[in-house]
Coordinates of C-alpha atoms in Angstrom, one line a residue:
Chain C
M1 CA -31.7 62.3 199.3
K2 CA -31.1 64.3 202.6
K3 CA -32.2 67.7 202.4
Y4 CA -33.1 68.7 206.1
L5 CA -32.4 69.0 209.9
I6 CA -34.8 68.8 212.5
G7 CA -34.0 70.4 215.9
I8 CA -36.3 70.1 219.0
D9 CA -36.0 71.8 222.3
I10 CA -38.0 70.1 224.9
G11 CA -38.9 72.4 227.6
G12 CA -41.2 71.9 230.6
T13 CA -44.0 73.6 229.0
S14 CA -44.0 73.2 225.2
I15 CA -41.8 71.5 222.7
K16 CA -40.5 73.6 220.1
I17 CA -39.7 72.1 216.7
G18 CA -37.8 73.6 213.9
L19 CA -37.2 72.3 210.3
F20 CA -33.9 73.5 208.6
N21 CA -32.2 73.2 205.5
L22 CA -28.7 71.6 205.4
E23 CA -27.2 75.0 205.3
G24 CA -29.2 75.9 208.6
I25 CA -31.8 78.1 207.3
L26 CA -34.9 77.7 209.6
L27 CA -37.6 77.0 207.1
E28 CA -40.5 76.4 209.7
K29 CA -41.2 76.1 213.2
W30 CA -43.8 74.9 215.4
A31 CA -44.7 73.7 218.6
I32 CA -46.6 70.7 220.6
P33 CA -47.3 70.8 224.3
S34 CA -45.3 69.0 226.6
N35 CA -46.9 65.9 228.1
K36 CA -45.6 65.5 231.6
T37 CA -48.0 62.9 232.7
E38 CA -46.6 59.4 233.7
N39 CA -43.1 60.9 234.3
G40 CA -42.9 62.4 230.9
N41 CA -43.1 58.7 229.3
H42 CA -45.3 60.0 226.3
I43 CA -43.0 62.9 225.4
L44 CA -40.8 61.0 223.1
T45 CA -43.6 59.0 221.6
E46 CA -45.7 62.2 220.6
I47 CA -42.8 63.9 219.2
A48 CA -42.1 60.8 216.9
Q49 CA -45.8 61.0 216.0
A50 CA -45.9 64.6 215.3
I51 CA -42.8 64.9 213.1
E52 CA -43.3 61.5 211.1
K53 CA -46.8 62.6 210.3
K54 CA -45.7 65.9 209.1
Y55 CA -42.3 65.1 207.4
N56 CA -40.8 62.4 205.2
L57 CA -37.8 61.3 207.4
E58 CA -36.0 59.8 204.7
E59 CA -35.1 63.3 203.5
V60 CA -33.8 64.2 207.1
N61 CA -30.1 63.9 207.7
G62 CA -30.8 64.0 211.5
I63 CA -32.8 65.2 214.4
G64 CA -31.3 66.7 217.5
F65 CA -33.0 67.3 220.7
G66 CA -32.4 69.6 223.7
V67 CA -33.2 69.0 227.2
P68 CA -33.5 70.9 230.2
G69 CA -31.0 68.6 232.1
P70 CA -27.6 67.3 232.1
V71 CA -26.6 65.0 229.2
Q72 CA -23.5 62.8 228.9
N73 CA -22.5 60.9 225.9
N74 CA -25.8 61.0 224.0
K75 CA -27.8 60.2 227.2
V76 CA -29.9 62.0 229.1
I77 CA -28.8 62.0 233.1
H78 CA -31.9 63.2 234.3
C79 CA -34.5 66.3 233.7
V80 CA -36.4 67.2 236.9
N81 CA -38.9 69.4 234.8
L82 CA -40.0 66.5 232.5
G83 CA -39.9 64.0 235.2
W84 CA -37.2 61.9 233.4
K85 CA -34.7 59.8 235.0
E86 CA -32.0 58.4 232.7
V87 CA -33.0 58.4 229.2
D88 CA -31.2 56.9 226.1
V89 CA -33.1 59.5 223.7
T90 CA -31.7 57.9 220.6
S91 CA -32.8 54.2 221.3
E92 CA -36.0 55.4 223.0
F93 CA -37.2 57.6 220.1
S94 CA -36.0 55.3 217.3
K95 CA -38.4 52.7 218.9
H96 CA -41.4 55.0 218.5
L97 CA -40.8 55.7 214.7
K98 CA -42.7 53.4 212.3
K99 CA -39.7 52.4 210.4
A100 CA -35.9 52.2 210.8
Y101 CA -34.6 55.3 209.2
S102 CA -31.1 56.4 208.5
L103 CA -30.9 59.1 210.8
R104 CA -28.2 60.8 213.3
I105 CA -30.2 61.3 216.4
K106 CA -28.3 63.2 219.1
V107 CA -29.3 64.9 222.2
A108 CA -27.8 67.8 224.3
N109 CA -28.4 70.1 227.3
D110 CA -30.5 72.9 226.2
A111 CA -28.4 75.8 227.6
N112 CA -25.3 74.0 225.8
L113 CA -27.5 74.0 222.5
A114 CA -28.3 77.7 223.0
A115 CA -24.3 78.5 222.5
A116 CA -24.4 75.8 219.7
G117 CA -27.3 77.6 218.0
E118 CA -25.5 81.0 218.3
R119 CA -22.3 79.8 216.8
F120 CA -24.2 78.3 214.2
Q121 CA -26.4 80.9 212.9
G122 CA -26.2 83.6 215.4
I123 CA -24.1 86.3 216.7
A124 CA -21.1 83.8 217.5
K125 CA -21.1 82.6 213.9
G126 CA -17.2 82.1 212.9
Y127 CA -16.1 81.7 216.3
D128 CA -14.6 78.0 217.2
N129 CA -14.9 78.7 221.1
V130 CA -18.0 80.4 222.7
C131 CA -19.3 80.9 226.0
M132 CA -22.9 81.8 226.4
F133 CA -24.9 82.9 229.5
T134 CA -28.5 83.3 229.5
L135 CA -29.7 85.6 231.9
G136 CA -33.2 84.9 233.2
T137 CA -35.1 83.7 236.3
G138 CA -31.8 81.8 236.8
I139 CA -28.4 81.4 234.7
G140 CA -28.3 79.1 231.8
S141 CA -24.9 78.7 230.2
G142 CA -23.1 76.8 227.6
I143 CA -19.4 76.4 226.3
I144 CA -18.4 75.4 222.8
I145 CA -14.7 74.4 222.3
N146 CA -13.3 73.8 218.8
G147 CA -17.0 73.7 217.5
S148 CA -18.1 71.2 219.9
I149 CA -20.0 71.4 223.0
V150 CA -18.1 70.8 226.2
E151 CA -20.3 68.3 228.3
G152 CA -17.8 67.2 230.9
Y153 CA -17.1 64.0 232.8
N154 CA -20.2 64.3 234.8
G155 CA -22.2 66.2 232.1
F156 CA -21.7 69.1 234.3
A157 CA -19.5 71.6 232.3
G158 CA -21.0 74.8 231.7
E159 CA -22.8 75.0 234.9
L160 CA -21.4 78.7 235.2
G161 CA -24.4 79.9 237.3
H162 CA -23.1 77.9 240.3
M163 CA -19.5 79.3 240.6
V164 CA -19.4 80.8 244.0
I165 CA -17.9 84.5 243.3
D166 CA -19.9 86.6 245.7
S167 CA -18.7 86.5 249.2
T168 CA -20.0 90.1 250.5
N169 CA -23.7 89.4 249.9
Q170 CA -23.9 85.6 250.8
I171 CA -27.3 85.1 249.0
L172 CA -28.7 81.6 249.2
C173 CA -28.9 79.9 245.9
N174 CA -31.5 77.4 245.0
C175 CA -28.5 74.7 244.8
G176 CA -28.1 75.2 248.6
K177 CA -24.8 77.0 248.3
Q178 CA -24.2 81.1 249.1
G179 CA -22.8 83.5 246.8
C180 CA -23.4 81.7 243.5
L181 CA -23.1 83.8 240.2
E182 CA -26.9 83.1 239.7
T183 CA -28.0 84.7 243.0
V184 CA -26.3 88.2 242.0
A185 CA -26.3 88.1 238.0
S186 CA -29.7 86.6 237.1
A187 CA -32.9 88.7 236.8
T188 CA -33.8 87.2 240.2
G189 CA -30.1 88.0 241.5
I190 CA -30.6 91.8 240.3
V191 CA -33.7 92.1 242.3
S192 CA -32.1 90.6 245.5
L193 CA -29.1 93.0 245.2
A194 CA -31.9 95.8 244.8
Q195 CA -33.5 94.8 247.7
I196 CA -30.3 94.7 249.8
H197 CA -29.1 98.2 248.6
L198 CA -32.7 99.7 249.1
A199 CA -32.8 98.2 252.8
N200 CA -29.1 99.0 253.6
S201 CA -29.5 103.0 252.5
L202 CA -31.9 105.7 252.8
E203 CA -30.7 107.1 249.3
D204 CA -33.3 108.5 247.1
S205 CA -34.0 106.3 244.2
L206 CA -37.0 105.7 241.7
L207 CA -36.9 102.1 243.1
R208 CA -38.4 103.1 246.1
F209 CA -41.8 104.1 244.3
V210 CA -42.2 100.7 242.5
K211 CA -44.7 98.2 243.8
K212 CA -42.9 95.3 242.6
L213 CA -39.1 95.3 241.9
S214 CA -37.8 93.7 238.7
A215 CA -34.4 93.3 237.0
K216 CA -36.1 95.2 234.1
K217 CA -37.1 98.1 236.4
V218 CA -33.5 98.5 237.8
I219 CA -32.2 98.4 234.4
D220 CA -34.7 100.9 233.0
F221 CA -34.1 103.2 235.9
A222 CA -30.1 103.1 235.8
K223 CA -30.3 104.1 232.0
M224 CA -32.8 106.9 233.1
G225 CA -29.7 108.1 235.4
D226 CA -31.1 106.9 238.8
I227 CA -27.9 106.4 241.0
L228 CA -28.8 103.8 243.1
A229 CA -30.5 101.6 240.3
N230 CA -27.3 102.3 238.2
R231 CA -25.0 101.2 241.2
I232 CA -27.2 97.9 241.4
A233 CA -26.8 97.1 237.8
D234 CA -23.3 97.9 238.0
E235 CA -22.5 95.8 240.9
S236 CA -24.5 92.6 239.2
M237 CA -22.4 92.9 236.0
D238 CA -19.2 93.5 238.0
Y239 CA -19.8 89.8 239.4
L240 CA -20.6 88.3 236.1
A241 CA -17.5 90.1 234.5
Y242 CA -15.6 88.4 237.3
A243 CA -17.0 85.1 236.5
M244 CA -16.1 85.7 232.8
A245 CA -12.4 86.7 233.7
L246 CA -12.3 83.4 235.8
I247 CA -13.7 81.7 232.7
T248 CA -11.0 83.3 230.5
Y249 CA -8.2 81.9 232.7
V250 CA -9.4 78.6 232.0
I251 CA -10.7 78.5 228.0
D252 CA -10.0 81.7 226.8
P253 CA -13.1 81.6 224.7
G254 CA -12.6 84.8 222.6
I255 CA -16.5 85.8 222.6
F256 CA -19.1 86.0 225.6
V257 CA -22.7 85.8 224.3
I258 CA -25.6 87.2 226.6
G259 CA -28.8 86.1 226.1
G260 CA -32.2 85.8 228.2
G261 CA -34.4 88.5 229.4
V262 CA -31.7 90.6 231.2
S263 CA -29.9 91.0 227.8
N264 CA -32.6 93.2 226.5
A265 CA -30.7 95.9 228.3
G266 CA -28.2 95.5 225.3
D267 CA -25.2 97.8 225.0
F268 CA -25.8 99.2 228.4
L269 CA -25.2 95.7 229.8
I270 CA -22.2 95.2 227.4
Q271 CA -20.6 98.6 228.5
K272 CA -20.6 97.8 232.0
I273 CA -19.3 94.2 231.6
E274 CA -16.6 95.1 229.3
Q275 CA -15.5 97.8 231.6
H276 CA -15.1 95.4 234.8
Y277 CA -13.9 92.4 232.7
Y278 CA -10.6 94.5 231.5
K279 CA -10.1 95.5 235.1
Y280 CA -9.9 91.7 236.1
V281 CA -7.9 90.4 233.3
K282 CA -5.2 93.4 233.7
P283 CA -2.2 93.4 232.9
F284 CA -2.8 90.7 230.2
I285 CA -3.6 92.0 226.9
L286 CA -6.6 90.0 225.6
H287 CA -9.1 90.5 222.8
T288 CA -12.4 89.3 224.0
T289 CA -15.8 90.2 222.4
F290 CA -19.1 90.5 224.3
K291 CA -22.2 90.4 222.6
I292 CA -25.9 90.2 222.9
A293 CA -27.5 87.0 221.6
T294 CA -29.5 87.2 218.2
L295 CA -31.6 84.0 217.9
G296 CA -33.8 84.7 221.3
N297 CA -36.0 81.7 222.2
D298 CA -34.9 80.1 218.7
A299 CA -31.3 79.4 220.0
G300 CA -31.9 76.1 221.0
I301 CA -33.4 74.6 217.9
Y302 CA -31.0 76.1 215.9
G303 CA -28.3 74.3 218.2
A304 CA -30.1 71.1 218.1
A305 CA -30.1 71.1 214.1
Y306 CA -26.4 72.2 214.1
M307 CA -25.5 68.9 216.5
V308 CA -26.7 66.6 213.5
K309 CA -25.4 68.6 210.5
E310 CA -22.6 66.2 209.6
Chain E
M1 CA 8.1 54.0 206.7
K2 CA 7.3 56.2 209.6
K3 CA 8.4 54.4 212.9
Y4 CA 9.1 57.2 215.3
L5 CA 7.8 60.6 217.0
I6 CA 10.1 63.4 218.2
G7 CA 9.0 65.3 221.2
I8 CA 11.3 68.4 222.1
D9 CA 10.8 70.8 225.0
I10 CA 12.5 74.2 224.7
G11 CA 13.4 75.6 228.0
G12 CA 15.4 78.7 229.1
T13 CA 18.5 76.5 229.9
S14 CA 18.2 73.3 228.0
I15 CA 16.4 71.9 225.3
K16 CA 15.1 68.1 226.1
I17 CA 14.6 65.8 223.1
G18 CA 12.9 62.5 223.3
L19 CA 12.4 59.8 220.5
F20 CA 9.3 57.8 220.7
N21 CA 7.8 54.9 218.8
L22 CA 4.3 55.3 217.3
E23 CA 2.9 53.8 220.3
G24 CA 4.5 56.5 222.4
I25 CA 7.1 54.4 224.2
L26 CA 10.1 56.7 225.1
L27 CA 13.3 55.2 223.3
E28 CA 15.6 57.7 224.1
K29 CA 16.1 60.8 225.7
W30 CA 18.8 63.6 225.5
A31 CA 19.4 67.4 225.8
I32 CA 21.1 70.1 224.4
P33 CA 21.7 73.5 225.9
S34 CA 19.3 76.5 225.0
N35 CA 21.7 79.2 223.2
K36 CA 19.7 82.3 224.0
T37 CA 22.2 84.6 222.3
E38 CA 20.7 87.0 219.5
N39 CA 17.5 86.7 220.9
G40 CA 17.3 82.9 220.8
N41 CA 17.8 83.2 217.0
H42 CA 20.1 79.9 216.8
I43 CA 17.9 77.8 218.7
L44 CA 15.8 76.4 216.1
T45 CA 18.8 76.1 213.6
E46 CA 20.9 74.0 216.4
I47 CA 18.0 71.8 217.0
A48 CA 17.8 70.9 213.4
Q49 CA 21.2 70.4 213.0
A50 CA 21.4 68.0 216.2
I51 CA 18.4 65.8 215.4
E52 CA 19.3 65.5 211.6
K53 CA 22.6 64.4 212.5
K54 CA 21.4 61.7 214.9
Y55 CA 18.2 60.5 213.2
N56 CA 16.9 59.8 209.8
L57 CA 13.8 62.1 209.5
E58 CA 12.2 60.0 206.5
E59 CA 11.6 57.5 209.6
V60 CA 9.9 60.2 211.6
N61 CA 6.0 60.9 211.7
G62 CA 6.4 64.1 213.4
I63 CA 8.3 66.5 215.5
G64 CA 6.5 68.3 218.3
F65 CA 7.9 71.4 220.2
G66 CA 7.0 72.7 223.5
V67 CA 7.6 76.4 224.3
P68 CA 7.6 78.4 227.7
G69 CA 5.1 80.9 226.3
P70 CA 1.7 81.5 224.5
V71 CA 1.0 79.6 221.3
Q72 CA -1.9 80.1 218.9
N73 CA -2.8 78.1 215.9
N74 CA 0.9 76.5 215.6
K75 CA 2.4 80.1 216.1
V76 CA 4.5 81.4 219.0
I77 CA 3.0 84.6 220.3
H78 CA 6.2 85.2 222.4
C79 CA 8.6 83.6 224.8
V80 CA 10.3 85.8 227.1
N81 CA 12.8 83.3 228.5
L82 CA 13.9 82.5 225.0
G83 CA 14.4 86.0 223.6
W84 CA 11.5 85.2 221.0
K85 CA 8.8 87.3 219.8
E86 CA 6.4 86.0 217.0
V87 CA 7.7 82.7 215.7
D88 CA 6.2 80.3 213.1
V89 CA 8.1 77.5 214.3
T90 CA 6.9 75.0 211.6
S91 CA 8.2 77.1 208.6
E92 CA 11.1 78.3 210.4
F93 CA 12.5 75.3 211.6
S94 CA 11.6 73.4 208.1
K95 CA 13.9 76.0 206.7
H96 CA 16.9 74.7 209.0
L97 CA 16.7 71.2 207.7
K98 CA 18.7 70.0 204.8
K99 CA 15.8 68.6 203.1
A100 CA 12.2 68.8 202.9
Y101 CA 10.7 65.6 204.7
S102 CA 7.3 64.7 204.7
L103 CA 6.8 65.8 208.6
R104 CA 4.1 66.8 210.9
I105 CA 5.6 70.0 212.9
K106 CA 3.7 71.5 215.5
V107 CA 4.2 73.7 218.6
A108 CA 2.1 74.2 221.8
N109 CA 2.7 75.8 225.4
D110 CA 4.8 73.6 227.5
A111 CA 2.5 73.6 230.4
N112 CA -0.5 72.5 228.0
L113 CA 2.0 69.8 226.7
A114 CA 2.6 68.5 230.3
A115 CA -1.2 67.6 230.5
A116 CA -1.1 66.2 227.0
G117 CA 1.7 64.1 228.0
E118 CA 0.4 62.8 231.1
R119 CA -2.8 61.8 229.1
F120 CA -1.0 60.2 226.4
Q121 CA 1.4 58.0 228.7
G122 CA 0.8 59.2 232.4
I123 CA -1.7 59.2 234.9
A124 CA -4.4 60.5 233.0
K125 CA -4.3 58.1 230.3
G126 CA -8.0 57.0 229.0
Y127 CA -9.3 60.6 230.2
D128 CA -10.7 62.6 227.3
N129 CA -10.8 65.9 229.5
V130 CA -7.9 66.5 231.9
C131 CA -6.7 69.7 233.8
M132 CA -3.0 69.8 235.1
F133 CA -1.4 72.0 237.5
T134 CA 2.3 71.9 238.0
L135 CA 3.1 73.5 241.4
G136 CA 6.4 74.8 241.3
T137 CA 8.2 78.3 242.0
G138 CA 5.1 79.5 240.0
I139 CA 2.0 77.4 238.6
G140 CA 2.0 76.1 235.3
S141 CA -1.3 74.5 234.0
G142 CA -2.9 73.1 230.7
I143 CA -6.4 71.8 230.0
I144 CA -7.0 68.9 227.4
I145 CA -10.7 68.7 226.1
N146 CA -12.1 65.8 224.0
G147 CA -8.1 64.8 223.6
S148 CA -7.3 68.2 222.3
I149 CA -5.2 71.0 224.1
V150 CA -7.2 74.1 224.7
E151 CA -5.2 77.1 223.5
G152 CA -8.0 79.7 223.7
Y153 CA -8.7 82.5 221.4
N154 CA -5.7 84.9 222.8
G155 CA -3.5 81.5 223.4
F156 CA -4.3 82.2 226.9
A157 CA -6.6 79.1 227.9
G158 CA -5.1 77.3 231.0
E159 CA -3.3 80.3 232.8
L160 CA -5.1 78.8 235.9
G161 CA -2.4 80.5 238.3
H162 CA -3.6 83.8 237.6
M163 CA -7.4 83.0 238.5
V164 CA -7.9 85.6 241.3
I165 CA -9.3 83.6 244.3
D166 CA -7.9 84.8 247.5
S167 CA -9.5 88.2 248.8
T168 CA -7.9 87.7 252.3
N169 CA -4.1 87.7 252.1
Q170 CA -4.1 89.5 248.9
I171 CA -0.3 88.7 248.2
L172 CA 1.0 90.5 245.2
C173 CA 1.6 88.5 242.0
N174 CA 4.2 88.7 239.5
C175 CA 1.7 89.6 237.0
G176 CA 0.7 92.6 239.2
K177 CA -2.7 91.7 240.4
Q178 CA -3.2 90.5 244.0
G179 CA -5.0 87.3 245.2
C180 CA -3.9 85.1 242.2
L181 CA -3.9 81.3 242.8
E182 CA -0.1 81.3 242.0
T183 CA 0.5 83.6 245.2
V184 CA -1.1 81.1 247.7
A185 CA -0.8 77.5 246.0
S186 CA 2.8 77.5 244.3
A187 CA 5.8 76.7 246.4
T188 CA 6.5 80.4 246.5
G189 CA 3.1 80.6 247.6
I190 CA 3.1 78.2 250.7
V191 CA 6.1 80.0 251.9
S192 CA 4.0 83.3 251.5
L193 CA 1.5 81.8 253.5
A194 CA 3.8 80.5 256.2
Q195 CA 5.5 83.8 256.6
I196 CA 2.1 85.3 257.1
H197 CA 0.9 82.8 260.0
L198 CA 4.2 83.0 261.8
A199 CA 4.0 86.8 261.6
N200 CA 0.5 87.0 262.6
S201 CA 0.5 84.5 265.7
L202 CA 2.7 83.3 268.6
E203 CA 1.6 79.8 268.3
D204 CA 4.5 77.3 268.8
S205 CA 5.8 75.7 265.6
L206 CA 9.0 73.5 264.1
L207 CA 8.8 76.2 261.3
R208 CA 10.1 79.0 263.9
F209 CA 13.2 77.3 263.9
V210 CA 13.8 76.8 260.2
K211 CA 16.6 79.1 258.6
K212 CA 15.2 79.0 255.5
L213 CA 11.6 78.5 255.0
S214 CA 10.5 76.2 251.9
A215 CA 7.2 74.4 250.7
K216 CA 9.0 71.2 251.5
K217 CA 9.7 72.1 254.9
V218 CA 6.0 73.3 255.5
I219 CA 4.7 70.1 254.2
D220 CA 7.3 67.9 255.9
F221 CA 6.2 69.6 259.4
A222 CA 2.7 69.3 258.7
K223 CA 2.7 65.4 257.9
M224 CA 5.0 65.3 261.4
G225 CA 2.0 66.8 263.2
D226 CA 3.3 70.3 263.3
I227 CA -0.4 72.1 263.6
L228 CA 0.6 75.5 262.4
A229 CA 2.5 74.0 259.4
N230 CA -0.4 71.8 258.7
R231 CA -3.0 74.8 258.8
I232 CA -0.7 76.5 256.3
A233 CA -0.8 73.7 253.8
D234 CA -4.4 73.2 254.4
E235 CA -5.1 76.8 253.4
S236 CA -2.9 76.5 250.3
M237 CA -4.7 73.4 249.2
D238 CA -8.2 74.9 250.1
Y239 CA -7.5 77.7 247.5
L240 CA -6.3 75.1 245.1
A241 CA -9.5 72.9 245.7
Y242 CA -11.5 76.4 245.3
A243 CA -10.2 77.1 242.0
M244 CA -10.7 73.4 240.9
A245 CA -14.4 73.6 242.0
L246 CA -14.6 76.9 239.7
I247 CA -13.0 75.2 236.8
T248 CA -15.2 71.9 237.4
Y249 CA -18.1 74.5 237.0
V250 CA -16.9 75.5 233.6
I251 CA -15.3 72.3 231.9
D252 CA -15.9 69.4 234.5
P253 CA -12.7 67.7 233.5
G254 CA -13.1 64.6 235.5
I255 CA -9.3 64.5 236.4
F256 CA -7.0 66.8 238.0
V257 CA -3.3 66.1 237.7
I258 CA -0.9 67.6 240.3
G259 CA 2.9 67.9 239.2
G260 CA 5.7 69.9 240.1
G261 CA 8.0 70.0 243.1
V262 CA 5.0 70.4 245.4
S263 CA 3.3 67.4 244.2
N264 CA 6.2 65.4 245.8
A265 CA 3.9 65.6 249.0
G266 CA 1.8 63.0 247.3
D267 CA -1.4 61.8 248.8
F268 CA -1.1 64.2 251.9
L269 CA -1.7 66.7 249.2
I270 CA -4.4 64.8 247.4
Q271 CA -6.5 64.1 250.4
K272 CA -6.5 68.1 251.5
I273 CA -7.7 68.6 248.0
E274 CA -10.4 66.2 247.6
Q275 CA -11.8 67.2 251.1
H276 CA -11.9 70.9 250.0
Y277 CA -13.1 70.2 246.6
Y278 CA -16.2 68.3 247.6
K279 CA -17.2 71.0 250.1
Y280 CA -17.2 73.7 247.1
V281 CA -19.0 71.5 244.7
K282 CA -21.8 70.4 247.2
P283 CA -24.7 69.6 246.8
F284 CA -23.9 68.5 243.4
I285 CA -22.8 64.7 243.1
L286 CA -19.8 64.7 241.1
H287 CA -17.0 62.0 240.3
T288 CA -14.0 63.7 240.1
T289 CA -10.2 62.0 240.2
F290 CA -7.2 63.8 241.9
K291 CA -4.1 62.2 240.9
I292 CA -0.2 62.9 241.4
A293 CA 1.5 63.2 237.8
T294 CA 4.0 60.4 237.1
L295 CA 5.9 61.5 233.9
G296 CA 7.9 64.3 236.1
N297 CA 10.1 66.5 233.8
D298 CA 9.4 64.1 230.9
A299 CA 5.7 65.1 230.4
G300 CA 6.5 68.0 228.3
I301 CA 8.5 65.8 225.6
Y302 CA 5.6 63.0 225.9
G303 CA 3.0 65.5 225.3
A304 CA 5.1 67.1 222.2
A305 CA 5.3 63.5 220.7
Y306 CA 1.6 63.2 221.3
M307 CA 0.7 66.2 219.2
V308 CA 2.2 65.0 216.2
K309 CA 1.0 61.1 216.4
E310 CA -1.7 61.1 213.9

């Protein structure tokens, strides 16, 4: 009798494991360290041992895996952070189990799964189409259409952080291009914009008295009424809103979900995004919802469980 | 016994009707005029009469309709060209039939159906994800993901012509915005770019001896080696390629199909698009195919038939 789903989020440092019932209620979560020795060759073995020891897999409907790299047709293309090249997770993982269970085993990109998780049990519940941004050191993003994750032909769909949208600041991205969304709308991007603004003006600002700039400080000071800090936060969210408008012309998702560290700014952020977004989609009358993610770091395990639900 | 599919493309001037077998082979096509009197109230009645007279609808699996306006969940939101406001095509059309047949009746936007048509029996056959541009007076476009048309939450997905991507020329679009893709990559857009280039330089060009500029003349002269004409065609396709790169970061469709009058330029166009596209997606290694559409004006009826296939 199948009673459970297991969602596993494989990160560069730890592997999060969640046990869910079939309705998607998280019953238990725990973690094991990511063993990256020998090109991450032990990761799937150790996960298999850990969960087989703890659960009766006869009762499990499926196990979903999230990985920090591109995935296509249930195969990992590569995961630099884990040392993985091409990995067929379903067959590799099955080999390391003691017996052959009747199990659905699926794998997807972790940022895509965060979007799926928010759609499953988070703020995007009930939406068939979802676009999610995780604004942290970089930008993670995922797209759900008709309830399914969009991977794309090259496993490259939802790489929204690399949309080139800023021709003014021309900040160099880790990818080698200039002006990627990530260079102006991630936490790192907000700091870069702050540095540019501080260098280009003599305007008073609390930011000038800060030892180490951070996105949090820019947003906190902006909320407190610091004019320069507010202009920086505003410019950053203007770029994000412009990208969201472009995405709307492509897939019109109906809801944009914002997660990651920067999203702690809450309504302050949402208001700025909305204001700029409607400027960019004018004159078209569109109903689009902007929400802060609610599952935090658990979005990945929720999404992984969602994948193997049916 | 179900043997046939019917695909109907309702345009502002004529209504194209195609009879297909279940494999999608076009058996017969014909047209009736679009009666736009009384806010297009007679259109569905006249289609019902015409096809019921000609075919035994007991043998038809389904009837698909394409309309020149946004559609959501099988309901037309509006079609300015036909005089329609909200129309529930399935129930309206069924009312006008003499009896209740067991028929699938579906409706979608015509540009979306062109993409579906090319995927069904045209150049995009075998691709699960497709992005199609129809470059004519304006830009029509449609997106298929996992074999299904993407309509979007507001019926607004695939409005790619209104992606704002040109901040240099700032040409005014019919939508009221400046710099939409349509202002620089449609046939009209190519003419606008030509006018700007001719006004801003004294450079020799065959285009200076033309009475009435057209996209065709720009492309023909470019092919003949006219340097200014070539620069204009190149700039136009550079904008299109930039939009395609942005779209790739969203859905990574794997194939872009180009139809419409401008696509008669064939390989000349494709080469320019490819060259600029790979510049924009660098350093990512992506396999993307660029093809000229093959179904021409019949793409809509193919797509409409495809919708009601299963």
